[in-house]
mmCIF file of C-alpha atoms in Angstrom:
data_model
loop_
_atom_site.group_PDB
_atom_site.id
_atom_site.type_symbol
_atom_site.label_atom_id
_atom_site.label_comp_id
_atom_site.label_asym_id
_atom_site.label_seq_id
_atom_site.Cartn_x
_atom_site.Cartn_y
_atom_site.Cartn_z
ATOM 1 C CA UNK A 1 0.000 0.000 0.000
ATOM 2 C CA UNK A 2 1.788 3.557 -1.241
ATOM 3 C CA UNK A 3 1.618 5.692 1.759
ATOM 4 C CA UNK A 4 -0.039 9.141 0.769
ATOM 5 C CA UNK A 5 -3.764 8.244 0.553
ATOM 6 C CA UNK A 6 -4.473 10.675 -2.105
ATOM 7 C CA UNK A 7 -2.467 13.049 -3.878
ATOM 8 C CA UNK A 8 -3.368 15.820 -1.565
ATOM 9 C CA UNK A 9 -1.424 15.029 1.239
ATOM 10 C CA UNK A 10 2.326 15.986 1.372
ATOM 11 C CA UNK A 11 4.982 14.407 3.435
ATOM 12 C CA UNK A 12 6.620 16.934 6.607
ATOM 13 C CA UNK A 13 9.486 16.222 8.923
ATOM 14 C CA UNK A 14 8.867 17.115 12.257
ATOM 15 C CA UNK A 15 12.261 17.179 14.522
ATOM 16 C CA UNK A 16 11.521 17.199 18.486
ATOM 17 C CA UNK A 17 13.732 19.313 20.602
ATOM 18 C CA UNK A 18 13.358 18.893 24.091
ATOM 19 C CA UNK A 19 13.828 21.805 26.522
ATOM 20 C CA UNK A 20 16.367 21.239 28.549
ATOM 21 C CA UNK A 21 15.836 23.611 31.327
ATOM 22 C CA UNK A 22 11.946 22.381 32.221
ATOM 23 C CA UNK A 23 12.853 18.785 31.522
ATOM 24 C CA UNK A 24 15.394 18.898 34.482
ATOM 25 C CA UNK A 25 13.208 21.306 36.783
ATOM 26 C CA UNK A 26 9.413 19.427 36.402
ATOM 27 C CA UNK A 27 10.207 15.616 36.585
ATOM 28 C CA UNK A 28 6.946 14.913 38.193
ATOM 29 C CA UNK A 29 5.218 16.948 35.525
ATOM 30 C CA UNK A 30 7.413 15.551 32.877
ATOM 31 C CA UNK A 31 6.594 11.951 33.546
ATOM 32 C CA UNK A 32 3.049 12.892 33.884
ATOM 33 C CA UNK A 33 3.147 14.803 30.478
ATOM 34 C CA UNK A 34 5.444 11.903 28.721
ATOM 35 C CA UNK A 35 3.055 9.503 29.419
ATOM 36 C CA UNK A 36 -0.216 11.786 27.401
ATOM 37 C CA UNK A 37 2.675 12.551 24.552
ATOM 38 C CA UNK A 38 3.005 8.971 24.428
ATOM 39 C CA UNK A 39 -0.650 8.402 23.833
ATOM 40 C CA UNK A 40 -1.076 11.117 21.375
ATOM 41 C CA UNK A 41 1.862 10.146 19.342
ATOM 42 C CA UNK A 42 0.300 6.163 18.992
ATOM 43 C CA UNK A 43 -3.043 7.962 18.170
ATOM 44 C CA UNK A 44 -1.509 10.085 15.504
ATOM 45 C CA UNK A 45 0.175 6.210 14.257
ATOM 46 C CA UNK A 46 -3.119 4.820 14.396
ATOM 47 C CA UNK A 47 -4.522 7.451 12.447
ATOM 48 C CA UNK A 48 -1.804 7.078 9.722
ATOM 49 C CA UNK A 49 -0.452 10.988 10.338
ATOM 50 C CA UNK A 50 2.865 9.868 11.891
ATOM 51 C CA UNK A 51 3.881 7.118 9.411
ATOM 52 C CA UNK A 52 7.160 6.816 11.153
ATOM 53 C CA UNK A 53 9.924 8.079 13.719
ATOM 54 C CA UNK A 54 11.750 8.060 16.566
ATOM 55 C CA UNK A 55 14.664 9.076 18.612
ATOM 56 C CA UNK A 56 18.134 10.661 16.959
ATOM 57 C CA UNK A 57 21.007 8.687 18.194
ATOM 58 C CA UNK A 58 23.144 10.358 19.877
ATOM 59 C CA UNK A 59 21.184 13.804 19.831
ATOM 60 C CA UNK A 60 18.331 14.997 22.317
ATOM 61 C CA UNK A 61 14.914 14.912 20.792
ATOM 62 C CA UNK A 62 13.566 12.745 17.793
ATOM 63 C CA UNK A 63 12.291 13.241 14.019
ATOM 64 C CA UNK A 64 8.828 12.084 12.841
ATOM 65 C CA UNK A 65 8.104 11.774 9.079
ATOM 66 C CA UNK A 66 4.183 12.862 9.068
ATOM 67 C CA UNK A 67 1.471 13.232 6.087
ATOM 68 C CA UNK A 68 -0.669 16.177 5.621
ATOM 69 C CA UNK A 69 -2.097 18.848 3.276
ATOM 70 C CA UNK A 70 -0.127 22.217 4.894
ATOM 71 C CA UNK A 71 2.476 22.790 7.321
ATOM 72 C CA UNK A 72 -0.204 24.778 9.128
ATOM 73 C CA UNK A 73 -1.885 21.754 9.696
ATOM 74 C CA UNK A 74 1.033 19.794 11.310
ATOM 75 C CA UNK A 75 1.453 22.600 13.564
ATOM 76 C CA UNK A 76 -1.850 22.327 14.614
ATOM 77 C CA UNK A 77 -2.037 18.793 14.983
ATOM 78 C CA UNK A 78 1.316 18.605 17.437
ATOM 79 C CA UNK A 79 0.670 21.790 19.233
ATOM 80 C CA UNK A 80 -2.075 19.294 20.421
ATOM 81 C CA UNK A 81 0.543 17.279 21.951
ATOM 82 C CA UNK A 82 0.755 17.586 26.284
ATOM 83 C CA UNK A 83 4.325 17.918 25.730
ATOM 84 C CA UNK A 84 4.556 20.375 23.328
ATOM 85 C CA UNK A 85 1.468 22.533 24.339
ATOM 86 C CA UNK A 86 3.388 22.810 28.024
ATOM 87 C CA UNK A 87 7.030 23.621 26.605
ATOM 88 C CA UNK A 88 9.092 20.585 27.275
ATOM 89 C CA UNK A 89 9.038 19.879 23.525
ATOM 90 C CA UNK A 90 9.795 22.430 20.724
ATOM 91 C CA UNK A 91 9.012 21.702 16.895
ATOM 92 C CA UNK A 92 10.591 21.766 14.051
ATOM 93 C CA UNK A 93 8.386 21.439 10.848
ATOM 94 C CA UNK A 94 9.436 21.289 7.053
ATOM 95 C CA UNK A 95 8.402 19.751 4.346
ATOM 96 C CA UNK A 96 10.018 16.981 2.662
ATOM 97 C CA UNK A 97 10.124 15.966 -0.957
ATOM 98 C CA UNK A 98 11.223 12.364 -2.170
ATOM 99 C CA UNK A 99 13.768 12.605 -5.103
ATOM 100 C CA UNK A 100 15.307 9.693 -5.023
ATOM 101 C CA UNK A 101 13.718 6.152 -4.289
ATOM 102 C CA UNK A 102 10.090 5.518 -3.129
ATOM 103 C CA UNK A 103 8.395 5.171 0.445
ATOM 104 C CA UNK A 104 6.012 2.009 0.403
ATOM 105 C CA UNK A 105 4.413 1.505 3.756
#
């Protein structure tokens, strides 16, 4: 199955930064917020926005490969996100264009 549903939706990196200074400060509020990031994140995988990501090795923070019609709407969707909406995360959105190769989910 090719991964973009129709040709309206565009592919977007997203690169998570954490913030250092309130991850080290709120730990209780951290692990309380972590654990509702969590859940969004699966429900944006479940609802085929995130098609994949993780964490960079070796670097704070992660990079998610999402599908979507505007960068406006990413932004939207992920300022959504407990971790995000409360500062521990910052975002990083851009969109991406395969040249080479093709993604096949």
């Amino acid at each position: 199955m090719k991964i973009l549903a129709n040709n309206m939706s565009e592919l977007f990196i997203v690169r998570l930064t954490p913030n250092q200074e309130k991850m080290r400060s709120n730990v209780e509020e951290k692990q309380m917020l972590g654990k509702g990031h969590s859940e969004y994140v699966e429900k944006l995988v479940d609802d085929k926005v995130i098609l994949f990501g993780g964490p960079i090795e070796g670097k704070p923070g992660g990079l998610l490969v999402v599908t979507a019609k505007s960068i406006r709407e990413v932004e939207n969707l992920f300022n959504e996100d407990p971790m995000i909406k409360n500062e521990y995360l910052f975002t990083e959105v851009n969109k991406w264009t395969i040249k080479h190769g093709k993604l096949e989910y």
